[in-house]
Amino acid sequence: MNENHYDIAIIGAGASGMMLAANLDLESSRGIILEGSSCIGSKILMSGGGHCNITHGGSIKDFVYAYGNEGPALRRCLYRHNNLELVRWLSGHGVELADENGDPVDASYGSNGIDSAGRIFPASMRSRDVLDALLGEASSNGWQIETDAKVGGLRKDGFWEITLINGYELWAKNVVIASGGITYPETGSDGSMLEMLEDLGIDINEPRPALAPVYVENYPYAELSGISVPDVTVIAFSSDAAYTCKGKAARMKGDLLFTHEGLSGPVILNISKYVEPGELLRLCYNRDLHELPRRMQRILRERSRGILGDVRTNVLASYLDHDDFTVSGVDERGMVTAGGVSLDEIDMQTMSTKRFEGLYVIGEALDADGITGGYNLQMCWSTACTCADAISDKKE
Ligand SMILES: Cc1cc2nc3c(=O)[nH]c(=O)nc-3n(C[C@H](O)[C@H](O)[C@H](O)COP(=O)(O)OP(=O)(O)OC[C@H]3O[C@@H](n4cnc5c(N)ncnc54)[C@H](O)[C@@H]3O)c2cc1C
């Protein structure tokens, strides 16, 4: 085999690319990982504020809803390579896990899932430990990793012909796209591979930020920056229904965080992908006025004053369950990307594209994204391991 011919090329050394390499022993095959940036696993390192919320506790059956409309298509991958398997794999590679209370997560639970609620982290709370485990196993599986190897062209000519932006060319029988989405482009995830796939005729659903803070017009809560209110219901109305308030786009409940510039916290991050500028966002606080933070009570009283300066109690009461705002924008720096390669293009039993033999897509490059809580890294794991199974079967 020529020096620049490979059996498998993975494009992207992020979570999904590294999870694939850590689960695919090359044996006598040749495999290369092409990473466009100078750093491997940047988003693993920044995940969970550097602590890496790697997955979520509970039964994997409860995961499907976390991916919205794409959940049912992911079900098979999630069941086949579940959160328990991920925890066991990490434990087996020296990374002990803990739940969000710091209690150890025991990898010996039954096959349905992990008997521990909430988010799961490495017990060390260091993302680096997760990345090191993946790197160690990828290296023992025989993978060659090249950084500063940004792919600028991909075409099928018998083999897959891959051209780097520095002009270097290589060929591979199988190519796995693990190039992530469009957010945090400074990490290398800039959506360039999605454009190349679109040029090949693959259907790409428009990528946009998700898990992002939301900005609203006439935001009155800047001075509450850093204050959060638990269990707030947030309803995003779709634009054609904004004035009638009949057609809801999404409704979610969770903790709301006020920031200096806008709204954040888990409930806002989770609903952000359903929100568009110009649309109506409704906050329902689900509590009496006196149960809200004092400074917020004062702002609500001021907002409900009539022209004579009197507090109109009916207006004040309505703010508690109808605090309505017009969305002015969604922060570009979403933690994940909604949109990407349409799941209709993918055989979800193998992660292969239906159009092209030997072309696979895994991780955030897919049009699949989850709510906060470890669901996105779990999706990377489940799709990467499904792809590893398919390529291994093909080798036999
Ligand atoms: C701040 C932050 C915190 C997060 N915290 C969590 C968390 O705690 N839990 C959780 O589950 N999820 C979290 N996420 C989301 C999670 O990190 C991502 O969903 C996951 O890392 C995506 O992995 P990926 O491998 O699919 O893509 P990426 O991690 O984006 O990796 C893609 C790789 O491909 C490379 N690439 C792109 N284009 C090319 C090209 N043309 N040529 C060569 N290489 C290319 C990129 O440089 C990059 O290294 C967080 C995300 C962010 C930004």
PDB file of C-alpha atoms in Angstrom, residues 148-371:
ATOM      1  CA  ASP A 148      -2.894  20.998  11.395  1.00  0.00           C
ATOM      2  CA  ALA A 149      -4.325  18.731   8.691  1.00  0.00           C
ATOM      3  CA  LYS A 150      -7.413  20.600   7.608  1.00  0.00           C
ATOM      4  CA  VAL A 151      -9.393  18.903   4.866  1.00  0.00           C
ATOM      5  CA  GLY A 152     -10.351  21.229   2.014  1.00  0.00           C
ATOM      6  CA  GLY A 153     -11.618  18.740  -0.562  1.00  0.00           C
ATOM      7  CA  LEU A 154     -13.315  15.347  -0.633  1.00  0.00           C
ATOM      8  CA  ARG A 155     -14.322  13.399  -3.685  1.00  0.00           C
ATOM      9  CA  LYS A 156     -14.964   9.821  -4.651  1.00  0.00           C
ATOM     10  CA  ASP A 157     -12.897   8.406  -7.444  1.00  0.00           C
ATOM     11  CA  GLY A 158     -12.949   4.683  -6.681  1.00  0.00           C
ATOM     12  CA  PHE A 159     -11.251   5.451  -3.363  1.00  0.00           C
ATOM     13  CA  TRP A 160     -12.040   8.602  -1.413  1.00  0.00           C
ATOM     14  CA  GLU A 161      -9.626  11.327  -2.446  1.00  0.00           C
ATOM     15  CA  ILE A 162      -8.951  13.728   0.423  1.00  0.00           C
ATOM     16  CA  THR A 163      -7.148  17.005  -0.204  1.00  0.00           C
ATOM     17  CA  LEU A 164      -5.771  19.035   2.671  1.00  0.00           C
ATOM     18  CA  ILE A 165      -5.773  22.814   2.454  1.00  0.00           C
ATOM     19  CA  ASN A 166      -1.952  22.689   2.247  1.00  0.00           C
ATOM     20  CA  GLY A 167      -2.344  20.715  -1.006  1.00  0.00           C
ATOM     21  CA  TYR A 168      -1.346  17.296   0.392  1.00  0.00           C
ATOM     22  CA  GLU A 169      -3.468  14.464  -1.017  1.00  0.00           C
ATOM     23  CA  LEU A 170      -4.343  11.094   0.432  1.00  0.00           C
ATOM     24  CA  TRP A 171      -6.723   8.273  -0.404  1.00  0.00           C
ATOM     25  CA  ALA A 172      -8.902   6.126   1.813  1.00  0.00           C
ATOM     26  CA  LYS A 173     -11.343   3.256   1.308  1.00  0.00           C
ATOM     27  CA  ASN A 174     -13.528   4.518   4.147  1.00  0.00           C
ATOM     28  CA  VAL A 175     -13.981   8.062   5.416  1.00  0.00           C
ATOM     29  CA  VAL A 176     -15.675   8.973   8.680  1.00  0.00           C
ATOM     30  CA  ILE A 177     -16.852  12.550   9.051  1.00  0.00           C
ATOM     31  CA  ALA A 178     -16.455  13.521  12.718  1.00  0.00           C
ATOM     32  CA  SER A 179     -16.024  17.218  12.090  1.00  0.00           C
ATOM     33  CA  GLY A 180     -18.604  18.599  14.532  1.00  0.00           C
ATOM     34  CA  GLY A 181     -20.865  21.592  13.961  1.00  0.00           C
ATOM     35  CA  ILE A 182     -20.394  25.334  13.538  1.00  0.00           C
ATOM     36  CA  THR A 183     -20.174  26.809  17.018  1.00  0.00           C
ATOM     37  CA  TYR A 184     -16.912  27.826  18.724  1.00  0.00           C
ATOM     38  CA  PRO A 185     -15.241  27.924  15.275  1.00  0.00           C
ATOM     39  CA  GLU A 186     -11.906  28.839  16.895  1.00  0.00           C
ATOM     40  CA  THR A 187     -11.698  25.180  18.038  1.00  0.00           C
ATOM     41  CA  GLY A 188     -11.677  24.140  14.361  1.00  0.00           C
ATOM     42  CA  SER A 189     -15.376  23.187  14.178  1.00  0.00           C
ATOM     43  CA  ASP A 190     -16.306  25.682  11.493  1.00  0.00           C
ATOM     44  CA  GLY A 191     -18.808  23.756   9.382  1.00  0.00           C
ATOM     45  CA  SER A 192     -16.409  23.476   6.445  1.00  0.00           C
ATOM     46  CA  MET A 193     -16.968  19.709   6.092  1.00  0.00           C
ATOM     47  CA  LEU A 194     -20.735  20.201   6.040  1.00  0.00           C
ATOM     48  CA  GLU A 195     -20.293  22.456   2.994  1.00  0.00           C
ATOM     49  CA  MET A 196     -18.158  19.788   1.286  1.00  0.00           C
ATOM     50  CA  LEU A 197     -20.803  17.142   2.009  1.00  0.00           C
ATOM     51  CA  GLU A 198     -23.497  19.415   0.596  1.00  0.00           C
ATOM     52  CA  ASP A 199     -21.410  19.759  -2.584  1.00  0.00           C
ATOM     53  CA  LEU A 200     -21.458  15.946  -2.791  1.00  0.00           C
ATOM     54  CA  GLY A 201     -25.261  16.104  -2.817  1.00  0.00           C
ATOM     55  CA  ILE A 202     -25.849  15.168   0.828  1.00  0.00           C
ATOM     56  CA  ASP A 203     -28.823  16.856   2.442  1.00  0.00           C
ATOM     57  CA  ILE A 204     -27.708  19.271   5.170  1.00  0.00           C
ATOM     58  CA  ASN A 205     -30.267  20.831   7.484  1.00  0.00           C
ATOM     59  CA  GLU A 206     -29.240  24.403   8.103  1.00  0.00           C
ATOM     60  CA  PRO A 207     -26.807  24.495  11.026  1.00  0.00           C
ATOM     61  CA  ARG A 208     -27.598  26.965  13.816  1.00  0.00           C
ATOM     62  CA  PRO A 209     -26.523  27.453  17.433  1.00  0.00           C
ATOM     63  CA  ALA A 210     -28.313  25.518  20.160  1.00  0.00           C
ATOM     64  CA  LEU A 211     -27.840  25.467  23.932  1.00  0.00           C
ATOM     65  CA  ALA A 212     -27.288  29.219  23.708  1.00  0.00           C
ATOM     66  CA  PRO A 213     -28.330  32.267  25.755  1.00  0.00           C
ATOM     67  CA  VAL A 214     -31.276  34.201  24.334  1.00  0.00           C
ATOM     68  CA  TYR A 215     -31.607  37.988  24.047  1.00  0.00           C
ATOM     69  CA  VAL A 216     -34.922  39.834  24.204  1.00  0.00           C
ATOM     70  CA  GLU A 217     -36.104  43.351  23.393  1.00  0.00           C
ATOM     71  CA  ASN A 218     -36.492  45.807  26.287  1.00  0.00           C
ATOM     72  CA  TYR A 219     -34.751  43.428  28.693  1.00  0.00           C
ATOM     73  CA  PRO A 220     -35.540  44.683  32.205  1.00  0.00           C
ATOM     74  CA  TYR A 221     -33.458  42.286  34.324  1.00  0.00           C
ATOM     75  CA  ALA A 222     -29.828  43.316  33.647  1.00  0.00           C
ATOM     76  CA  GLU A 223     -29.334  44.247  37.296  1.00  0.00           C
ATOM     77  CA  LEU A 224     -30.349  40.704  38.333  1.00  0.00           C
ATOM     78  CA  SER A 225     -27.287  39.294  36.533  1.00  0.00           C
ATOM     79  CA  GLY A 226     -26.197  36.049  38.223  1.00  0.00           C
ATOM     80  CA  ILE A 227     -29.576  35.440  39.902  1.00  0.00           C
ATOM     81  CA  SER A 228     -31.469  32.301  38.985  1.00  0.00           C
ATOM     82  CA  VAL A 229     -35.083  31.245  39.489  1.00  0.00           C
ATOM     83  CA  PRO A 230     -35.817  27.500  39.641  1.00  0.00           C
ATOM     84  CA  ASP A 231     -38.604  25.649  37.844  1.00  0.00           C
ATOM     85  CA  VAL A 232     -39.638  28.363  35.408  1.00  0.00           C
ATOM     86  CA  THR A 233     -41.820  27.326  32.471  1.00  0.00           C
ATOM     87  CA  VAL A 234     -40.684  28.859  29.186  1.00  0.00           C
ATOM     88  CA  ILE A 235     -42.833  28.797  26.065  1.00  0.00           C
ATOM     89  CA  ALA A 236     -41.476  29.721  22.638  1.00  0.00           C
ATOM     90  CA  PHE A 237     -44.228  30.682  20.198  1.00  0.00           C
ATOM     91  CA  SER A 238     -43.673  30.262  16.503  1.00  0.00           C
ATOM     92  CA  SER A 239     -43.819  33.519  14.528  1.00  0.00           C
ATOM     93  CA  ASP A 240     -47.146  32.974  12.790  1.00  0.00           C
ATOM     94  CA  ALA A 241     -48.734  32.321  16.181  1.00  0.00           C
ATOM     95  CA  ALA A 242     -46.975  35.110  18.073  1.00  0.00           C
ATOM     96  CA  TYR A 243     -49.968  37.393  18.071  1.00  0.00           C
ATOM     97  CA  THR A 244     -52.639  34.795  18.670  1.00  0.00           C
ATOM     98  CA  CYS A 245     -50.543  32.816  21.186  1.00  0.00           C
ATOM     99  CA  LYS A 246     -52.132  29.614  19.937  1.00  0.00           C
ATOM    100  CA  GLY A 247     -49.425  27.694  18.098  1.00  0.00           C
ATOM    101  CA  LYS A 248     -46.604  26.885  20.531  1.00  0.00           C
ATOM    102  CA  ALA A 249     -43.225  25.906  19.093  1.00  0.00           C
ATOM    103  CA  ALA A 250     -41.832  24.512  22.346  1.00  0.00           C
ATOM    104  CA  ARG A 251     -42.475  24.466  26.076  1.00  0.00           C
ATOM    105  CA  MET A 252     -39.883  23.569  28.693  1.00  0.00           C
ATOM    106  CA  LYS A 253     -39.413  23.828  32.443  1.00  0.00           C
ATOM    107  CA  GLY A 254     -36.230  24.337  34.423  1.00  0.00           C
ATOM    108  CA  ASP A 255     -33.879  26.811  36.038  1.00  0.00           C
ATOM    109  CA  LEU A 256     -33.703  30.300  34.527  1.00  0.00           C
ATOM    110  CA  LEU A 257     -30.612  32.468  34.906  1.00  0.00           C
ATOM    111  CA  PHE A 258     -30.601  36.227  34.385  1.00  0.00           C
ATOM    112  CA  THR A 259     -27.410  37.593  32.846  1.00  0.00           C
ATOM    113  CA  HIS A 260     -26.315  41.155  32.249  1.00  0.00           C
ATOM    114  CA  GLU A 261     -27.429  40.983  28.623  1.00  0.00           C
ATOM    115  CA  GLY A 262     -30.195  38.410  28.487  1.00  0.00           C
ATOM    116  CA  LEU A 263     -31.634  35.082  29.555  1.00  0.00           C
ATOM    117  CA  SER A 264     -29.716  31.888  30.225  1.00  0.00           C
ATOM    118  CA  GLY A 265     -29.755  28.835  32.500  1.00  0.00           C
ATOM    119  CA  PRO A 266     -30.705  25.265  31.522  1.00  0.00           C
ATOM    120  CA  VAL A 267     -34.310  26.007  30.508  1.00  0.00           C
ATOM    121  CA  ILE A 268     -33.251  28.813  28.142  1.00  0.00           C
ATOM    122  CA  LEU A 269     -30.293  26.864  26.710  1.00  0.00           C
ATOM    123  CA  ASN A 270     -32.551  23.886  26.041  1.00  0.00           C
ATOM    124  CA  ILE A 271     -35.274  25.912  24.334  1.00  0.00           C
ATOM    125  CA  SER A 272     -32.883  28.165  22.367  1.00  0.00           C
ATOM    126  CA  LYS A 273     -32.933  26.068  19.204  1.00  0.00           C
ATOM    127  CA  TYR A 274     -36.664  26.591  18.875  1.00  0.00           C
ATOM    128  CA  VAL A 275     -36.382  30.374  19.191  1.00  0.00           C
ATOM    129  CA  GLU A 276     -36.134  32.925  16.371  1.00  0.00           C
ATOM    130  CA  PRO A 277     -35.693  36.709  16.457  1.00  0.00           C
ATOM    131  CA  GLY A 278     -39.046  38.475  16.323  1.00  0.00           C
ATOM    132  CA  GLU A 279     -40.861  35.613  18.036  1.00  0.00           C
ATOM    133  CA  LEU A 280     -42.555  35.650  21.404  1.00  0.00           C
ATOM    134  CA  LEU A 281     -40.952  34.062  24.460  1.00  0.00           C
ATOM    135  CA  ARG A 282     -43.125  33.620  27.540  1.00  0.00           C
ATOM    136  CA  LEU A 283     -41.749  33.118  31.054  1.00  0.00           C
ATOM    137  CA  CYS A 284     -44.083  31.630  33.680  1.00  0.00           C
ATOM    138  CA  TYR A 285     -42.473  31.773  37.118  1.00  0.00           C
ATOM    139  CA  ASN A 286     -44.822  29.234  38.746  1.00  0.00           C
ATOM    140  CA  ARG A 287     -44.739  30.996  42.131  1.00  0.00           C
ATOM    141  CA  ASP A 288     -46.179  33.943  44.052  1.00  0.00           C
ATOM    142  CA  LEU A 289     -44.487  37.346  43.932  1.00  0.00           C
ATOM    143  CA  HIS A 290     -43.040  37.073  47.459  1.00  0.00           C
ATOM    144  CA  GLU A 291     -41.308  33.806  46.492  1.00  0.00           C
ATOM    145  CA  LEU A 292     -39.226  35.578  43.834  1.00  0.00           C
ATOM    146  CA  PRO A 293     -35.878  37.291  44.609  1.00  0.00           C
ATOM    147  CA  ARG A 294     -36.459  40.673  46.310  1.00  0.00           C
ATOM    148  CA  ARG A 295     -34.809  42.747  43.598  1.00  0.00           C
ATOM    149  CA  MET A 296     -36.933  41.012  41.003  1.00  0.00           C
ATOM    150  CA  GLN A 297     -40.094  41.785  42.993  1.00  0.00           C
ATOM    151  CA  ARG A 298     -39.105  45.468  42.900  1.00  0.00           C
ATOM    152  CA  ILE A 299     -38.530  45.408  39.115  1.00  0.00           C
ATOM    153  CA  LEU A 300     -41.862  43.672  38.524  1.00  0.00           C
ATOM    154  CA  ARG A 301     -43.661  46.281  40.681  1.00  0.00           C
ATOM    155  CA  GLU A 302     -42.003  49.099  38.710  1.00  0.00           C
ATOM    156  CA  ARG A 303     -42.944  47.499  35.410  1.00  0.00           C
ATOM    157  CA  SER A 304     -46.561  47.184  36.463  1.00  0.00           C
ATOM    158  CA  ARG A 305     -47.031  50.848  37.402  1.00  0.00           C
ATOM    159  CA  GLY A 306     -49.748  52.690  35.499  1.00  0.00           C
ATOM    160  CA  ILE A 307     -49.467  56.258  34.207  1.00  0.00           C
ATOM    161  CA  LEU A 308     -50.538  57.574  37.610  1.00  0.00           C
ATOM    162  CA  GLY A 309     -47.658  55.702  39.256  1.00  0.00           C
ATOM    163  CA  ASP A 310     -49.882  53.162  41.001  1.00  0.00           C
ATOM    164  CA  VAL A 311     -49.004  49.445  40.935  1.00  0.00           C
ATOM    165  CA  ARG A 312     -51.716  47.747  38.888  1.00  0.00           C
ATOM    166  CA  THR A 313     -52.138  44.459  40.724  1.00  0.00           C
ATOM    167  CA  ASN A 314     -53.757  42.681  37.792  1.00  0.00           C
ATOM    168  CA  VAL A 315     -50.764  43.584  35.573  1.00  0.00           C
ATOM    169  CA  LEU A 316     -48.349  42.538  38.321  1.00  0.00           C
ATOM    170  CA  ALA A 317     -50.144  39.188  38.694  1.00  0.00           C
ATOM    171  CA  SER A 318     -50.086  38.648  34.935  1.00  0.00           C
ATOM    172  CA  TYR A 319     -46.273  39.048  34.841  1.00  0.00           C
ATOM    173  CA  LEU A 320     -45.948  36.024  37.111  1.00  0.00           C
ATOM    174  CA  ASP A 321     -47.315  33.671  34.475  1.00  0.00           C
ATOM    175  CA  HIS A 322     -47.145  35.795  31.301  1.00  0.00           C
ATOM    176  CA  ASP A 323     -43.828  37.631  31.362  1.00  0.00           C
ATOM    177  CA  ASP A 324     -43.698  38.039  27.580  1.00  0.00           C
ATOM    178  CA  PHE A 325     -40.745  39.207  25.502  1.00  0.00           C
ATOM    179  CA  THR A 326     -39.940  39.547  21.833  1.00  0.00           C
ATOM    180  CA  VAL A 327     -36.753  37.647  21.016  1.00  0.00           C
ATOM    181  CA  SER A 328     -34.029  39.873  19.577  1.00  0.00           C
ATOM    182  CA  GLY A 329     -31.405  37.156  19.042  1.00  0.00           C
ATOM    183  CA  VAL A 330     -29.820  33.847  19.988  1.00  0.00           C
ATOM    184  CA  ASP A 331     -26.148  33.887  20.984  1.00  0.00           C
ATOM    185  CA  GLU A 332     -23.882  32.563  18.218  1.00  0.00           C
ATOM    186  CA  ARG A 333     -21.838  30.727  20.827  1.00  0.00           C
ATOM    187  CA  GLY A 334     -24.182  27.839  21.377  1.00  0.00           C
ATOM    188  CA  MET A 335     -22.660  24.850  23.124  1.00  0.00           C
ATOM    189  CA  VAL A 336     -23.843  22.658  20.275  1.00  0.00           C
ATOM    190  CA  THR A 337     -25.126  22.941  16.734  1.00  0.00           C
ATOM    191  CA  ALA A 338     -28.664  22.101  15.734  1.00  0.00           C
ATOM    192  CA  GLY A 339     -28.873  21.062  12.087  1.00  0.00           C
ATOM    193  CA  GLY A 340     -26.187  19.244  10.113  1.00  0.00           C
ATOM    194  CA  VAL A 341     -26.304  16.053   8.073  1.00  0.00           C
ATOM    195  CA  SER A 342     -29.943  15.003   7.808  1.00  0.00           C
ATOM    196  CA  LEU A 343     -30.551  11.692   9.588  1.00  0.00           C
ATOM    197  CA  ASP A 344     -32.568  10.656   6.521  1.00  0.00           C
ATOM    198  CA  GLU A 345     -29.208  10.417   4.719  1.00  0.00           C
ATOM    199  CA  ILE A 346     -27.824   7.965   7.279  1.00  0.00           C
ATOM    200  CA  ASP A 347     -28.287   4.244   7.881  1.00  0.00           C
ATOM    201  CA  MET A 348     -28.523   4.478  11.672  1.00  0.00           C
ATOM    202  CA  GLN A 349     -27.456   0.836  12.106  1.00  0.00           C
ATOM    203  CA  THR A 350     -24.026   1.591  10.663  1.00  0.00           C
ATOM    204  CA  MET A 351     -23.751   5.426  10.521  1.00  0.00           C
ATOM    205  CA  SER A 352     -22.974   5.027   6.802  1.00  0.00           C
ATOM    206  CA  THR A 353     -24.416   7.505   4.333  1.00  0.00           C
ATOM    207  CA  LYS A 354     -27.073   5.904   2.166  1.00  0.00           C
ATOM    208  CA  ARG A 355     -25.763   7.640  -0.973  1.00  0.00           C
ATOM    209  CA  PHE A 356     -22.087   6.694  -0.732  1.00  0.00           C
ATOM    210  CA  GLU A 357     -20.374   3.431   0.055  1.00  0.00           C
ATOM    211  CA  GLY A 358     -17.595   3.947   2.605  1.00  0.00           C
ATOM    212  CA  LEU A 359     -18.699   7.382   3.838  1.00  0.00           C
ATOM    213  CA  TYR A 360     -19.853   7.596   7.468  1.00  0.00           C
ATOM    214  CA  VAL A 361     -20.984  10.505   9.674  1.00  0.00           C
ATOM    215  CA  ILE A 362     -20.914  10.554  13.496  1.00  0.00           C
ATOM    216  CA  GLY A 363     -21.287  13.004  16.388  1.00  0.00           C
ATOM    217  CA  GLU A 364     -22.323  16.614  16.171  1.00  0.00           C
ATOM    218  CA  ALA A 365     -21.906  16.771  12.375  1.00  0.00           C
ATOM    219  CA  LEU A 366     -25.239  14.933  12.336  1.00  0.00           C
ATOM    220  CA  ASP A 367     -28.508  16.805  12.662  1.00  0.00           C
ATOM    221  CA  ALA A 368     -28.867  15.531  16.226  1.00  0.00           C
ATOM    222  CA  ASP A 369     -28.361  17.514  19.404  1.00  0.00           C
ATOM    223  CA  GLY A 370     -29.435  17.024  22.959  1.00  0.00           C
ATOM    224  CA  ILE A 371     -30.405  19.141  25.939  1.00  0.00           C
TER     225      ILE A 371
END
